[in-house]
Each structure stands twice: as C-alpha cells, then as structure tokens.
XYZ file of C-alpha atoms in Angstrom:
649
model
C 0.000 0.000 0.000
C 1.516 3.233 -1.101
C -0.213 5.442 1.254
C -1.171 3.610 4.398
C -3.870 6.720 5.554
C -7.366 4.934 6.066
C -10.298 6.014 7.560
C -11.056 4.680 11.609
C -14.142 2.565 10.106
C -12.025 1.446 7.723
C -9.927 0.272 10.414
C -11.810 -1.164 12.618
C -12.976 -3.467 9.543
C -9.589 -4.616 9.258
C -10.071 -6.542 12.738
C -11.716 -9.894 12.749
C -13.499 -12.245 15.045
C -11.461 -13.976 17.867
C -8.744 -11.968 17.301
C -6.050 -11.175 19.751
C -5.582 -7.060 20.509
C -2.856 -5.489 22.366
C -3.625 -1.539 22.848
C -0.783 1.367 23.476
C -1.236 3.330 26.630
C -1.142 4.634 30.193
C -3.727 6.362 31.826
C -4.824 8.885 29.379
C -1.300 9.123 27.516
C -1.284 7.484 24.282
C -4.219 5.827 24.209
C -6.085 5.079 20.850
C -9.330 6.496 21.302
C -10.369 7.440 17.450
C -9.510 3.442 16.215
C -11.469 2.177 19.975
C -14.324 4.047 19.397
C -14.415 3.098 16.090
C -14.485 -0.397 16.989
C -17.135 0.115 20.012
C -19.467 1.693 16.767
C -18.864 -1.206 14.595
C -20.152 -3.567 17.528
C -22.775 -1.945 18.099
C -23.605 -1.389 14.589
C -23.105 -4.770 13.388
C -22.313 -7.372 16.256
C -19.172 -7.307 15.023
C -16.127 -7.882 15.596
C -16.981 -10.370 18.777
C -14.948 -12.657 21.018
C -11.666 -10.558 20.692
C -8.719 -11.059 23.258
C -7.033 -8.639 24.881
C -3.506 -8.022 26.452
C -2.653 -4.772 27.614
C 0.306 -4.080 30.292
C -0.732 -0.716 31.916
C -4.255 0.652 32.956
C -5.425 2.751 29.775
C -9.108 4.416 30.522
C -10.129 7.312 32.822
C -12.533 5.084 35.271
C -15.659 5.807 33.140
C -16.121 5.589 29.461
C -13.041 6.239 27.665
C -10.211 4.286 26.381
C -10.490 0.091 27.030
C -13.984 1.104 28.368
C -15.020 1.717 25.093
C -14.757 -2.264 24.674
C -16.165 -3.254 27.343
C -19.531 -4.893 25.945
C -20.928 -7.975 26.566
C -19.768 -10.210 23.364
C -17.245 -7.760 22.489
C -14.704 -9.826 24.387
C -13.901 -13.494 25.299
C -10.638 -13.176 27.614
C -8.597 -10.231 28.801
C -5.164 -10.027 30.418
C -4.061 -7.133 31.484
C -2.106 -5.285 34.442
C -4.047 -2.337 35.672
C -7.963 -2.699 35.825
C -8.971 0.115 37.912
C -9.567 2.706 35.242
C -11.424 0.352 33.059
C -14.597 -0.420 35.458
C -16.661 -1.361 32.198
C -14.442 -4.517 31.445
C -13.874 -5.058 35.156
C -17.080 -5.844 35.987
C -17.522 -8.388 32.821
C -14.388 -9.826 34.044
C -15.848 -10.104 37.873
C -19.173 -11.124 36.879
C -17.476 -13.869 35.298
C -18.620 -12.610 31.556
C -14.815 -12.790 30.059
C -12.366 -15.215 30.928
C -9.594 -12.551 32.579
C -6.554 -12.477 34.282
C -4.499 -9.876 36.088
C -0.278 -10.682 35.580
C 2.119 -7.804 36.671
C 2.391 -4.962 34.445
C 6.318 -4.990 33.971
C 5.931 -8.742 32.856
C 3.380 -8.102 30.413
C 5.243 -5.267 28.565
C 8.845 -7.222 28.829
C 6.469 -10.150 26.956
C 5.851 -7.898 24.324
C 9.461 -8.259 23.155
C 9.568 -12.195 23.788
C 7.022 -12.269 21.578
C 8.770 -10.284 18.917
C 11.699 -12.265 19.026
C 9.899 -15.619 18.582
C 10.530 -16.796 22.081
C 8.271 -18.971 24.431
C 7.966 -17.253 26.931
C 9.654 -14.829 29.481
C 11.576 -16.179 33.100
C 10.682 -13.868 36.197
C 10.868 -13.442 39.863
C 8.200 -11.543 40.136
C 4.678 -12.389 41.218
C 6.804 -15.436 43.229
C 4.165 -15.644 46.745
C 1.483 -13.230 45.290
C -1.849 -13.773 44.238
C 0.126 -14.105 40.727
C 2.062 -17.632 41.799
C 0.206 -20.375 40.629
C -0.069 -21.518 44.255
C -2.104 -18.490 45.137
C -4.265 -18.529 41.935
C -2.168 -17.670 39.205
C -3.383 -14.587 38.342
C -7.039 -16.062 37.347
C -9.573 -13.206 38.156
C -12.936 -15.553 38.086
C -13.695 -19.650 37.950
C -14.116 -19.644 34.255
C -10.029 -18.045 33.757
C -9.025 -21.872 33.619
C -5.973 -21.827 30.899
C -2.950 -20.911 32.690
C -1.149 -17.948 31.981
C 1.819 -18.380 34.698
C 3.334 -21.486 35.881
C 5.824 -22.145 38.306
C 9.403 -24.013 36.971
C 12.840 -24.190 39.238
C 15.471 -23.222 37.490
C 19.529 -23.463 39.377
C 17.730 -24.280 42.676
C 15.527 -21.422 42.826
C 12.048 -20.934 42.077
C 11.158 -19.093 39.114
C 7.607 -18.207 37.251
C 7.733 -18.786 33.392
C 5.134 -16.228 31.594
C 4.152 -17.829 28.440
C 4.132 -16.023 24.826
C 0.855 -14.765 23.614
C -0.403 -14.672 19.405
C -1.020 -11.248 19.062
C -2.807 -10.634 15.861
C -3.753 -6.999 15.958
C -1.905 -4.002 17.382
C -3.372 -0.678 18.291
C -1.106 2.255 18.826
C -0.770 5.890 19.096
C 1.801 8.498 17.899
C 1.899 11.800 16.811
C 3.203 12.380 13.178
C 2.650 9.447 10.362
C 4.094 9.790 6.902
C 2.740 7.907 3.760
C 4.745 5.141 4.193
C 3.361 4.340 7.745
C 6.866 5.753 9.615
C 5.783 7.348 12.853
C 7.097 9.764 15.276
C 5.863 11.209 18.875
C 7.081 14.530 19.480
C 4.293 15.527 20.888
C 3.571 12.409 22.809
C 4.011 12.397 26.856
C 5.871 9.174 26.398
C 6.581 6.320 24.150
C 5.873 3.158 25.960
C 5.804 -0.186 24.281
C 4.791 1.212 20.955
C 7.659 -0.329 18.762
C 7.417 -3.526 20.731
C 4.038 -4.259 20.148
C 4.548 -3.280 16.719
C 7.172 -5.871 16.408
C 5.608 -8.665 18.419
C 2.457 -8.058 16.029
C 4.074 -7.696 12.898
C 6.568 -10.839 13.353
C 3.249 -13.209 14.139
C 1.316 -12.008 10.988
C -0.606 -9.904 12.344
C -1.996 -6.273 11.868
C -0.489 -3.006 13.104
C -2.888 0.203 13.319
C -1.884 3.784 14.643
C -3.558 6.724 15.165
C -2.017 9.523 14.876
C -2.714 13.823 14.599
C -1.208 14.510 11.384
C 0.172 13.359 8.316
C 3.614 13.976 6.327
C 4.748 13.045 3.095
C 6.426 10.043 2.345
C 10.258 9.640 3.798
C 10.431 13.002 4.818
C 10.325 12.264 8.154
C 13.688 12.963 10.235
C 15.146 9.597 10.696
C 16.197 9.692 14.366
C 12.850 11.325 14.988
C 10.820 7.729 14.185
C 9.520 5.491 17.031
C 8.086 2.973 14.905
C 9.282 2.343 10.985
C 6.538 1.649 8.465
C 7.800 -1.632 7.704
C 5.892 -2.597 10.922
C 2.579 -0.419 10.199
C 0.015 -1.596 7.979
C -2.560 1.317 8.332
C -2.529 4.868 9.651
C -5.389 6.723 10.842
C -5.776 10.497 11.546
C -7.637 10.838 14.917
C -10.070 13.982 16.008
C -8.557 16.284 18.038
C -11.045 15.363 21.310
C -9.670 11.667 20.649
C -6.221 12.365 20.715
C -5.494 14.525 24.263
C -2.304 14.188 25.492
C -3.845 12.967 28.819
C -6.768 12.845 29.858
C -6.680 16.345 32.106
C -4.209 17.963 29.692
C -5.278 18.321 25.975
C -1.768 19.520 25.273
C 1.718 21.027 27.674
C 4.564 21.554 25.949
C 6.604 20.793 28.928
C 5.202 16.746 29.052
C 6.961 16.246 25.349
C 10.114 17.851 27.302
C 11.194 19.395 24.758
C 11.317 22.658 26.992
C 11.798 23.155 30.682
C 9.389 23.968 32.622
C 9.652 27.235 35.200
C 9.707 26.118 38.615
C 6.042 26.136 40.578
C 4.728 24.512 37.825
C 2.976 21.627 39.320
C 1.866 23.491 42.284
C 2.077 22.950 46.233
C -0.448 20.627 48.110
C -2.047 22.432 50.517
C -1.746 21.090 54.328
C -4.525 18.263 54.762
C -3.569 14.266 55.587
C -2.497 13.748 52.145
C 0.536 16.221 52.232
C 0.955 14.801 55.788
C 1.424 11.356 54.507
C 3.740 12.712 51.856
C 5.736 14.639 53.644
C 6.210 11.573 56.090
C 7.082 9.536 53.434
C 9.861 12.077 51.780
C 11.686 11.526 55.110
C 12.828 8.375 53.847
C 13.965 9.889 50.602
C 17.628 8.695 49.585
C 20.026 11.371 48.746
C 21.356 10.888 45.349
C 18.968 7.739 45.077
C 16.833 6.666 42.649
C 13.168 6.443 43.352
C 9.821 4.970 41.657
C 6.778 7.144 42.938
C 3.065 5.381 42.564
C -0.158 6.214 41.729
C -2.333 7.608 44.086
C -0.901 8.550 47.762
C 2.877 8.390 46.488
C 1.986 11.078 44.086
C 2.037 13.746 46.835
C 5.650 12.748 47.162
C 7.374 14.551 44.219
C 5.332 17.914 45.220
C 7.157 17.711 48.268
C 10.596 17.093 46.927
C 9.881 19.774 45.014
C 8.593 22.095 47.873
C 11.938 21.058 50.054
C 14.368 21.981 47.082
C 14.989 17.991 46.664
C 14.652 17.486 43.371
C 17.993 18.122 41.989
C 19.662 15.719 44.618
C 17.745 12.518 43.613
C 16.485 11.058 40.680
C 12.150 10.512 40.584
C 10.655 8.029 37.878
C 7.481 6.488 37.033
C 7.150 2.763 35.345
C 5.726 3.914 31.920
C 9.328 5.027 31.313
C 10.048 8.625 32.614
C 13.566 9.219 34.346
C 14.185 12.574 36.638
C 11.814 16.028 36.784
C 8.701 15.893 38.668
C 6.342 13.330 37.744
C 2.561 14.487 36.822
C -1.006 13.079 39.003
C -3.813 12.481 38.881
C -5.293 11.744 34.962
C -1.734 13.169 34.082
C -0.049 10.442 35.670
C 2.678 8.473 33.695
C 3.737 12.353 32.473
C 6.501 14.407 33.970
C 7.541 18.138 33.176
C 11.820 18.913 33.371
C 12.817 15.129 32.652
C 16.128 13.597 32.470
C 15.122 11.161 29.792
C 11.802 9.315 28.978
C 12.236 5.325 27.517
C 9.839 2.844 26.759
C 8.233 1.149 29.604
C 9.403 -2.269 29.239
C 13.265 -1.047 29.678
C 11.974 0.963 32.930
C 10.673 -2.458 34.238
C 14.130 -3.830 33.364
C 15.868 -1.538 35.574
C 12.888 -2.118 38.047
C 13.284 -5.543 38.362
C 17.081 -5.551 38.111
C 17.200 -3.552 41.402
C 18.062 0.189 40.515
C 15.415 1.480 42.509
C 17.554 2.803 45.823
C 13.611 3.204 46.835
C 9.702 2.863 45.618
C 6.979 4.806 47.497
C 3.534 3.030 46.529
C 0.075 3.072 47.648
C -1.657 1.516 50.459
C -5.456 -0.033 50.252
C -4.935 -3.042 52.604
C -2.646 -4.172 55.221
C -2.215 -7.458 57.830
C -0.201 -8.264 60.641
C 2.189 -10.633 58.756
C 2.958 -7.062 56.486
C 1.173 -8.240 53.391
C -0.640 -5.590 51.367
C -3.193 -5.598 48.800
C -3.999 -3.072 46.311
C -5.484 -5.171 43.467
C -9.053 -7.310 44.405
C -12.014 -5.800 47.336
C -14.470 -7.997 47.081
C -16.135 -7.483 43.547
C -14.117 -4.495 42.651
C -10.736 -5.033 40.608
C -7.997 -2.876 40.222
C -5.423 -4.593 39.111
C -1.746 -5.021 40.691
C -0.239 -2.761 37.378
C 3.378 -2.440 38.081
C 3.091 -2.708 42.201
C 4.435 -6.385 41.871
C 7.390 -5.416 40.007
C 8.584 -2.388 42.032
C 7.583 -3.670 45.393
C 9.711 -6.555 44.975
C 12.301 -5.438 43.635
C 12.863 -2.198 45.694
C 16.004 -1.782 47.944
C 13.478 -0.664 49.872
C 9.639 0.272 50.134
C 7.280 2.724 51.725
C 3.306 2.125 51.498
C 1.844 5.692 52.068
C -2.061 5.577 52.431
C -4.962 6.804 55.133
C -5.065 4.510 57.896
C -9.039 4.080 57.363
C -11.325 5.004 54.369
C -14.509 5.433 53.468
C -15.529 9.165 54.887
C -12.639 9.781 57.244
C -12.287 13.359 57.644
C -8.798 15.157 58.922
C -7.803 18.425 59.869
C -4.626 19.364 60.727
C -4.644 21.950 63.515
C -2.126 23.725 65.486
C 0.738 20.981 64.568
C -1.344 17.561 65.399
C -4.007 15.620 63.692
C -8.075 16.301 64.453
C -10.002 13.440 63.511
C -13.089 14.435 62.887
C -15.406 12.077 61.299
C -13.287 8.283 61.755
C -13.814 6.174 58.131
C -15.960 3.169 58.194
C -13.432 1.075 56.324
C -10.447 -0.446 58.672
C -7.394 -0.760 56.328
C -5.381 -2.886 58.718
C -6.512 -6.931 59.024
C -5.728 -9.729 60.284
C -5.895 -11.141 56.597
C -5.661 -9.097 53.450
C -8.030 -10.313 50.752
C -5.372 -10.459 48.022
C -1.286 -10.795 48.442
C -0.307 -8.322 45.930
C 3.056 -7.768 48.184
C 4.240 -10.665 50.467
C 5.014 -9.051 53.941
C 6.960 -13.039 54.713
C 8.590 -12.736 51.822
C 10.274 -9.013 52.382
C 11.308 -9.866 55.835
C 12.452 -13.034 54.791
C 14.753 -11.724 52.733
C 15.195 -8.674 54.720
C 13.896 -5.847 52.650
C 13.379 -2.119 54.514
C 9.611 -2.176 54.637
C 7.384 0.830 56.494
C 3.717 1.934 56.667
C 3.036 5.296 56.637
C -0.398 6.802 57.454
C -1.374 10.043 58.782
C -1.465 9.104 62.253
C 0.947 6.378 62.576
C 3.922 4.820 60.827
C 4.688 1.106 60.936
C 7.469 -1.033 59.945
C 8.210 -4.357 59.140
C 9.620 -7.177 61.529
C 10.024 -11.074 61.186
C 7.276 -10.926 64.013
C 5.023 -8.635 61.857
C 3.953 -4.972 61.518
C 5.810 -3.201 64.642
C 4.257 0.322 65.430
C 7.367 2.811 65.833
C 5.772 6.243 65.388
C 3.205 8.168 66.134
C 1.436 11.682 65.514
C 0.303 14.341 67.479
C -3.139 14.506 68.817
C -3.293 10.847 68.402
C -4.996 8.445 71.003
C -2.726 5.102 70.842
C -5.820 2.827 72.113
C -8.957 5.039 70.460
C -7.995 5.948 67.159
C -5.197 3.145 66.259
C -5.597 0.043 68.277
C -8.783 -0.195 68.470
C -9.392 -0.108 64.722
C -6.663 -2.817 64.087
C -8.310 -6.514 64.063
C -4.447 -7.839 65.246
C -2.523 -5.937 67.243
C 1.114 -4.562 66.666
C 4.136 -5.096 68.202
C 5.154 -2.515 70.527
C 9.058 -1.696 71.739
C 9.209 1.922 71.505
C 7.093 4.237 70.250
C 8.440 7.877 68.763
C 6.046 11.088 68.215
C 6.155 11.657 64.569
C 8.316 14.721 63.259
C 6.252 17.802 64.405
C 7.755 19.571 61.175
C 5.225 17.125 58.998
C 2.180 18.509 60.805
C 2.901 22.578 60.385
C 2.567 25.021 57.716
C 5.845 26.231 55.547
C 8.591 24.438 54.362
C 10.141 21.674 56.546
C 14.003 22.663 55.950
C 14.053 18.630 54.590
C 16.732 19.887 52.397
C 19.177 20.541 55.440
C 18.253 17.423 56.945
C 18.892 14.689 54.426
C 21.911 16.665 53.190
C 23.172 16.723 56.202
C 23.704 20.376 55.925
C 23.365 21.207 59.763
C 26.003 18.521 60.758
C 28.740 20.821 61.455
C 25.922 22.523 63.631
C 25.493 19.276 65.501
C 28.961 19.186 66.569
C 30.292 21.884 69.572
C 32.783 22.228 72.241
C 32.352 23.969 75.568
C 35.153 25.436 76.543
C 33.618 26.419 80.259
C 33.252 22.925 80.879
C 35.214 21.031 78.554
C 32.953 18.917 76.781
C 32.142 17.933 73.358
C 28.679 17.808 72.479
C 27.462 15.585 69.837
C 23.793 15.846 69.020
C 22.658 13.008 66.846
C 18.986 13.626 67.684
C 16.561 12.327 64.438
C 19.417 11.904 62.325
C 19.108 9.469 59.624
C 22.244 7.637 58.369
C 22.403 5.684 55.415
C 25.464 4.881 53.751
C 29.066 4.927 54.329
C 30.329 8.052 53.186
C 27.866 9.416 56.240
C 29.321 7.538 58.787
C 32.872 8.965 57.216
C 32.266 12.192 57.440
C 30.333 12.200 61.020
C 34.148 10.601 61.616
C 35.847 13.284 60.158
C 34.136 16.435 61.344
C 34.818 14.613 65.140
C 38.242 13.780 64.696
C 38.782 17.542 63.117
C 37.457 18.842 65.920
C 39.278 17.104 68.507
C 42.157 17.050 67.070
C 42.286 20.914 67.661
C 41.813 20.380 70.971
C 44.844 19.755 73.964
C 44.501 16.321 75.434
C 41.101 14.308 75.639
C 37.965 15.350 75.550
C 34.641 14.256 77.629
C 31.949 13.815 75.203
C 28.350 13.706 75.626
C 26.118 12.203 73.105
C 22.532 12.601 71.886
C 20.650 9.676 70.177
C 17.030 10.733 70.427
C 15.719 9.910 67.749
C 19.190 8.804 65.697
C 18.457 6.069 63.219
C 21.246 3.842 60.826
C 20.668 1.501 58.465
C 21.291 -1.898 59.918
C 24.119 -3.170 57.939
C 25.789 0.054 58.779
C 26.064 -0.531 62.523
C 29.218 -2.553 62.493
C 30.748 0.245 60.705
C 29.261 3.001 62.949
C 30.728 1.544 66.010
C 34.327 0.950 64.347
C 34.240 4.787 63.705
C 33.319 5.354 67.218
C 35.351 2.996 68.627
C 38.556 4.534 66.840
C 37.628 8.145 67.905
C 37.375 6.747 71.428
C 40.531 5.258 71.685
C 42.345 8.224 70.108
C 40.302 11.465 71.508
C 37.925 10.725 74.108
C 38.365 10.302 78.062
C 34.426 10.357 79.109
C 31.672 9.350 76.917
C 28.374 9.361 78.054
C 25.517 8.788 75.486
C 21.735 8.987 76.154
C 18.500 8.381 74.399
C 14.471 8.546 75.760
C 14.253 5.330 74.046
C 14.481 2.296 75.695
C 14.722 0.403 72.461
C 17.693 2.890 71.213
C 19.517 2.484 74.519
C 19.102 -1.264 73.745
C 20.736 -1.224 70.734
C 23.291 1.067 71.541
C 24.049 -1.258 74.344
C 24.689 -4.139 71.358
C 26.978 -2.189 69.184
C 28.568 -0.091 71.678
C 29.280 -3.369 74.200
C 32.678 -2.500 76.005
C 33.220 -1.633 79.412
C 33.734 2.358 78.336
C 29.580 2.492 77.042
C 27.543 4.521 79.279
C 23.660 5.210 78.219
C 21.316 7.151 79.969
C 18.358 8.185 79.523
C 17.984 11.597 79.220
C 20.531 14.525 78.514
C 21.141 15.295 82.992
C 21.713 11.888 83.847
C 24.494 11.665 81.136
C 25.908 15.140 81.654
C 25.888 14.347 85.282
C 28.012 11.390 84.704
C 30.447 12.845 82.818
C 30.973 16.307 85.127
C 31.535 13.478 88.363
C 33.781 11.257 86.122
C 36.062 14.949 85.560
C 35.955 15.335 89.238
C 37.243 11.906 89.786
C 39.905 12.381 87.315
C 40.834 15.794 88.236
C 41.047 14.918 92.040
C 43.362 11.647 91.415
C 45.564 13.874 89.705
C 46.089 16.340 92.942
C-alpha cells in the first residue's frame, strides 16, 4: 500500500473475530481512542467484531467511558489479560461477573512479553509475582472460575524458584503516535511518552498480524527525520488520523509543551499541596527519601511525594521516575499520571521495568489499600471491585526498599490538621489494617524473609516491618494510641518503643528537609564547651544511610578534637538517631577509633528504651555509658572529671 492513511471505520474493519488485541497506553497518555471508538461503533452497529482477546500491560481508561472502556460490551470480548484494571470499570465488571475469561499478571511482565514475543521466544523467566496472588499456588493470576488456561506457571530453574510467563499470538496491534508519513513511519514529538509502541509493533508484525496507529497529522512520504521515528513503516500496515477530542495528550491535559520535554518547565509549575492528611502522609514519606537515590513514585498517595521534593528543594539531589518510562523532573497526578515536566530522559516502559526488576530502585513509594499483621498488602481485588496489581508487583519486589503511604481508614474519614497535630473528625468506616488481606499483591513473609526495609506510613501512625510482623514505631500528634489506632486494628502490633512523629510534617511552611537529608546542619550538631570542657554531639533524628555518612560524622569529630589539647569528655545525643542496619558494624568501628584516640568520658543517652538497647549491642565495652535523658548523662560525665581531676592532685 503506497499510502497507508485509512479512515477509523475502515480500520476497525480490518479486525476480525477472535482476534487477539494489544492496545498502546497509560492512563490517558497514548491511548487510541479514534480506532477504539471506532471499533465500540462497529459492535454496536453490526455485532461485530466479537470474542476478541485482549492483552494490555498498563491501565489505559479514565474510570468511566473512555479508552479500554469503550470495549467493554458484553460479546465484544472473550478473555482479557491485562495489568491495571482500575480505570477500566466497564471490562472489570464483565471480568468479575465472570462474563470474560480474565486475568491480572504484573504490568512490567506483560510489557517485557511484548518483546519475547517479537523475538519468537516462548515465553519470558521472572521473579516476580513469586508468593502473590500471581504464583500459581495463590491462583495464578485467574480473576474468576471460568479463567481456567494458565497464563503463569511455576518451573525451578539453578535451585531457585522461578515463574515462566508464556508467549501470547497477538494478531492486531493498536497504537498511538503523533506524526505518520505515507509510508506508515511514525514519530511522537508531541507524545508524553513512548511506551511499548515499537514492541508491540514488532511482536504483532513478526506473528502475521496487523499493526494500526492513530495519529494527529500526516507527512509526506520519507520526509520524516530519521532519528525522529519510534516505529518504521515496515511494521505499520494502516494509519489513521484521529479527532482532536480523541487524541489529548492525557486525559486532564489536551496539550503542555513541557510533558513532550522538549522545553523546561519554570519552577512552581505543578503546584504545592495544601496542608490536609495527604501532604501529611507525603511529607512523612519524603523523610525516607535517599540522597542521590533513585526512586519509583506510585499512583495515588505516592503522588504527593514529588510535590514535596519539590517544595523542600529535593529534586535536583535525587532522581524521581514512574514505570511507563520517565527518568528525573517531577512526575505528573492524577489523569496526568505516567507524564513528567523537566525530565532527564523518557524510555519505553518495558526497559523501565528492566531496571525495576534488576534492582536500581535505591527506593519505591507506593500506595496503600490493605494491610495485615504478617505485612502483606493488597492493592489489586475488594471484594467485587478489581484494580489490578499494574506495576506494584514489580517495584515492590524489587525495591532496595519500600514505603506504602495511604490513610489509615477510608470510606468518609475526615482530617484536619490543627495547630501541629491531627483532628479526627469524622473516623472512616473502612479499617485498612486486618488480620488477613483479601489479596497478596506484596508478600510481607517474603520481604522480611529476605530482609527488605519495609514501612507503613499513614497520617497518624507509621509502621514497619519485623520477622514478628507490623511493629508500630511512630506516632502523631493529637493521636490516642488505644482510640484511634488500636482499636481499629483486628491484630494488634508489636510494641518496643514508640516515637512522636516529626512535628515539622504537621505545620505550615517548608520543613528545611533539604538541610536534613543533606546533612547540611552537621557541622551545627557538633560543639565544644570550653567552660566545661565537653564535646557535644547531638545526633537527635538523624538518619544515616550509607558509608560516606558515617565517614564524614568521623571526620568532622576527629577535626574537631584534634584541635583540641589532650582528651575530651563527650556527651552524646541519640534521640531519635536512626542507621541503616548493615551500617552498625561500621558506625561503632568509627566510634570505637575516635574513642581510643580522643575521648576520656563518653556518656551517650537516648528517651528510648529500644535505642539504649541497641546502643548497648553495638557499643558493648566496658567504656559504654547510656542514659536516659541529657542530665543523667551530663551528670556522669561532670563526676567522672571530678574523679579524674582529684586523682591527679
């Protein structure tokens, strides 16, 4: 065909019966609206096409009528698998009512399948799914009792259990892009992202199948800039020029020049949230935000995270992304999710999941719909309603480490945040926290298990994982432990020491989070009396995480000291100090050195008894002296001086 352009009946026509779709899209971005609604038409019309499959990887609709909703008709479809349902309720509730033969697989699988299918393979190897719903064990993924051909079976492979995701026959592709020449070449400048467009072009066009995209506007043959094409027309058997209302960008933006990124966007603008149990949860949850890291921020809750970073000045020191491929700026929400404005670099979404899944996320912040005592959370299955794991499986798993950010009831709770603590005014109806979940989307066993940095965050509390369970370590303000947490948890917690949250969360302005995880203050937190003769050293809420922390806490000491005659007594403050785990050995080796070299007195103190516990375990010599509070330990070390001065005379 010498010039691909059809017309969207013309391409829907193309499809047949029993045919196997796979659709471009996330959220709103990229989604094929002119070629689905001209299929929905034709059905209606005519009855046909009928019993289609479908396999799509993200969730591509706007939780009413628009993109996969548009199919989602009663004889329309035989069998759907797919990642994210929430945002297509229409073919949820065929899938649920057990209508369609459906299945929900994780979304990072299903788009890495795409090219397994391209390259003629059998199937794709993961991890992931391994003790969730997903495992055969637990299901397999099946979404009703009629889902009876397996999609995901479960093979060891080098003494280690693996799942093997087998190849689908894709017959008929749907994508999107923005600029289509005559020869079917297409590029997306003015696209949000790019997906798994090529792909599912190749995985298509390699079974003898059909490739369709819509696009906004047409170019002549081969004039297209070479570098500038997404997917060549060798793959593309028909073009179609979309309407302008079915071709948005997303589905809240019609069109922003900053989601191409081919500009930068001024600061400000994605704009501040205002102060309300949201931003509370957020700003918790940017507490645990790794300096330099690289994060993965979800849908929903986690949104609220990258306004922060951006409020605190965080941005430039650490790297945000979302799954459908975008790598640094400040990711979009709500119906512009998947979008970001000031990006690094935006790739297709199944090379995101490879980095996902290889472990280059230093940290994921996702949502939180349902938690138990052994940790486990579900986000995908309530009862009747479906929404889909999308890419939770992959990131949760995979994560160096993870923080579930959601309200710790729903269903009409209602929050204000007064004068620096939480009001609850109206409690919600719904408990999140069980004593069962009613789907494993994220395996609590399997996390501690292995021993992966796991914490709850709600706007009244914040949990964290244990062997034993959920532990409660923190909580807020204006909050009644037995009334408003306890009491509306069917298991109990574990309880060793409880903190008050950070007051800074629960007030008005910035936080100064910047200083804090930079460490900016540390020379601050370092100071020698000279009318006494001690050293102070406040640790209090300080967060270590790596090595080159721990150095430089070393260094600033030692610089200190070292300008000092003799030894010094030294008084330290651990309210509130917290180090990663496997950094403890190291920790006490740099204290132990700068004790044997500059100190004569050390006296350290902490309101917690767990933190006096464990300083008791890494500090464990005779010279370790813990107190509780900051008189007890300065009192010790003034009478030790005395003792020292007075054998001298």
């Amino acid at each position: 065909m010498k010039n691909k352009v059809v017309s969207a009946a013309e391409a829907a026509a193309l499809i047949k019966d029993g045919d196997t779709l796979t659709t471009s899209g996330f959220v709103g971005i990229g989604v094929p609206d002119e070629l689905l609604a001209a299929i929905e038409t034709r059905f209606l019309d005519t009855g046909h096409p009928r019993d289609l499959s479908l396999v799509f990887a993200a969730g591509q609709g706007d939780g009413k009528d628009r993109g996969l909703n548009r199919l989602g008709h009663e004889g329309l479809l035989k069998r759907v698998i797919g990642g994210h349902w929430g945002l297509i309720p229409k073919v949820a509730a065929l899938a649920t009512a057990g209508k369609i033969e459906g299945w929900n697989l994780p979304q990072g699988c299903i788009s890495q399948l795409y090219r397994d299918i391209a390259a003629g393979k059998p199937g794709m190897l993961s991890k992931v799914g391994l003790e969730t719903f997903v495992d055969p064990r637990n299901g397999g993924g099946a979404i009703n009792d009629i889902s009876t051909d397996p999609q995901v079976s479960l093979m060891e492979i080098g003494g280690e259990e693996v799942l093997f995701y087998p190849s689908q026959k894709l017959t008929v592709a749907l994508l999107r892009g923005t600029t289509a020449d005559e020869a079917g070449n297409i590029t997306m400048e003015r696209e949000a992202l790019c997906i798994d467009n090529l792909a599912q072009a190749m995985a298509v066009k390699n079974s003898g199948g059909v490739v369709i995209v819509q696009v906004e506007r047409m170019a002549r043959a081969r004039t297209l800039p070479a570098r500038d094409v997404h997917i060549p027309g060798i793959l593309v058997d028909a073009v179609v020029v979309a309407r302008p209302d079915h071709h948005l960008q997303t589905y809240r933006t019609a069109f922003s020049q900053g989601f191409t990124n081919r500009i930068r966007t001024p600061e400000g603008e994605i704009p501040s949230m205002a102060l309300n149990a949201r931003k509370v949860i957020a700003r918790r949850c940017a507490f645990e935000l790794p300096v330099n890291g690289v994060v993965n921020l979800g849908i929903g809750m986690p949104e609220g995270v990258a306004s922060v970073a951006a409020e605190e000045g965080l941005l430039e020191h650490l790297t945000l992304t979302a799954e459908p491929g975008v790598i640094g700026g400040q990711p979009a929400s709500g119906l512009d999710f998947g979008a970001a404005v000031n990006c690094d670099a935006v790739i297709p979404q199944n090379n995101q999941f490879d980095f996902y899944d290889g472990g280059g996320l230093d940290m994921t912040c996702l949502g939180l719909a349902q938690a138990d005592a052994a940790g486990n959370v579900n986000v995908s299955r309530f009862g009747p309603r479906l929404a889909g794991a999308g890419g939770f499986i992959n990131i949760s798993q995979n994560a160096r480490s993870v923080v579930f950010a959601g309200t710790f009831t729903a269903s009409g709770l209602d929050i204000a945040i007064t004068e620096g603590a939480v009001n609850i005014r109206r409690e919600g109806s719904a408990p999140k926290f069980l004593t069962e979940v009613e789907q494993i989307t994220f395996s609590g066993a399997r996390a501690a298990r292995l021993g992966q940095p796991v914490l709850y965050v709600t706007e009244r509390c914040v949990f964290e994982l244990t062997v034993q369970g959920l532990k409660l370590i923190e909580i807020a303000p204006g909050i009644d432990l037995d009334r408003d947490i306890l009491a509306l948890m069917d298991t109990p917690p574990v309880i060793e020491d409880l903190q008050l949250m950070d007051r800074r969360v629960f007030l008005e302005g910035e936080m100064g989070l910047r200083q804090d995880l930079l460490k900016l203050d540390l020379p601050d937190r370092i100071a020698f009396d000279p009318a006494t003769g001690m050293l102070f050293l406040n640790f209090e809420k300080m967060r270590i995480r790596n090595r080159e922390e721990v150095d430089r806490v070393g260094q600033l000491v030692a610089d200190l000291c070292k300008s000092r005659p003799g030894r010094v007594d030294v008084v330290v403050n651990y309210d509130g100090f917290r180090i990663d785990e496997d950094l403890e050995t190291v920790w006490g080796r740099m204290v132990s050195d700068l004790t044997d070299r500059y100190y004569r007195i050390v006296s350290r103190y902490s309101g917690s008894a767990f933190m006096r516990m464990k300083l008791g375990e890494v500090f464990p010599d005779a010279r370790t002296h813990i107190f509780e509070n900051s008189d007890q330990a300065r009192s010790f070390v003034a009478q030790g001086a005395g003792e020292v001065l007075r054998g001298r005379e």
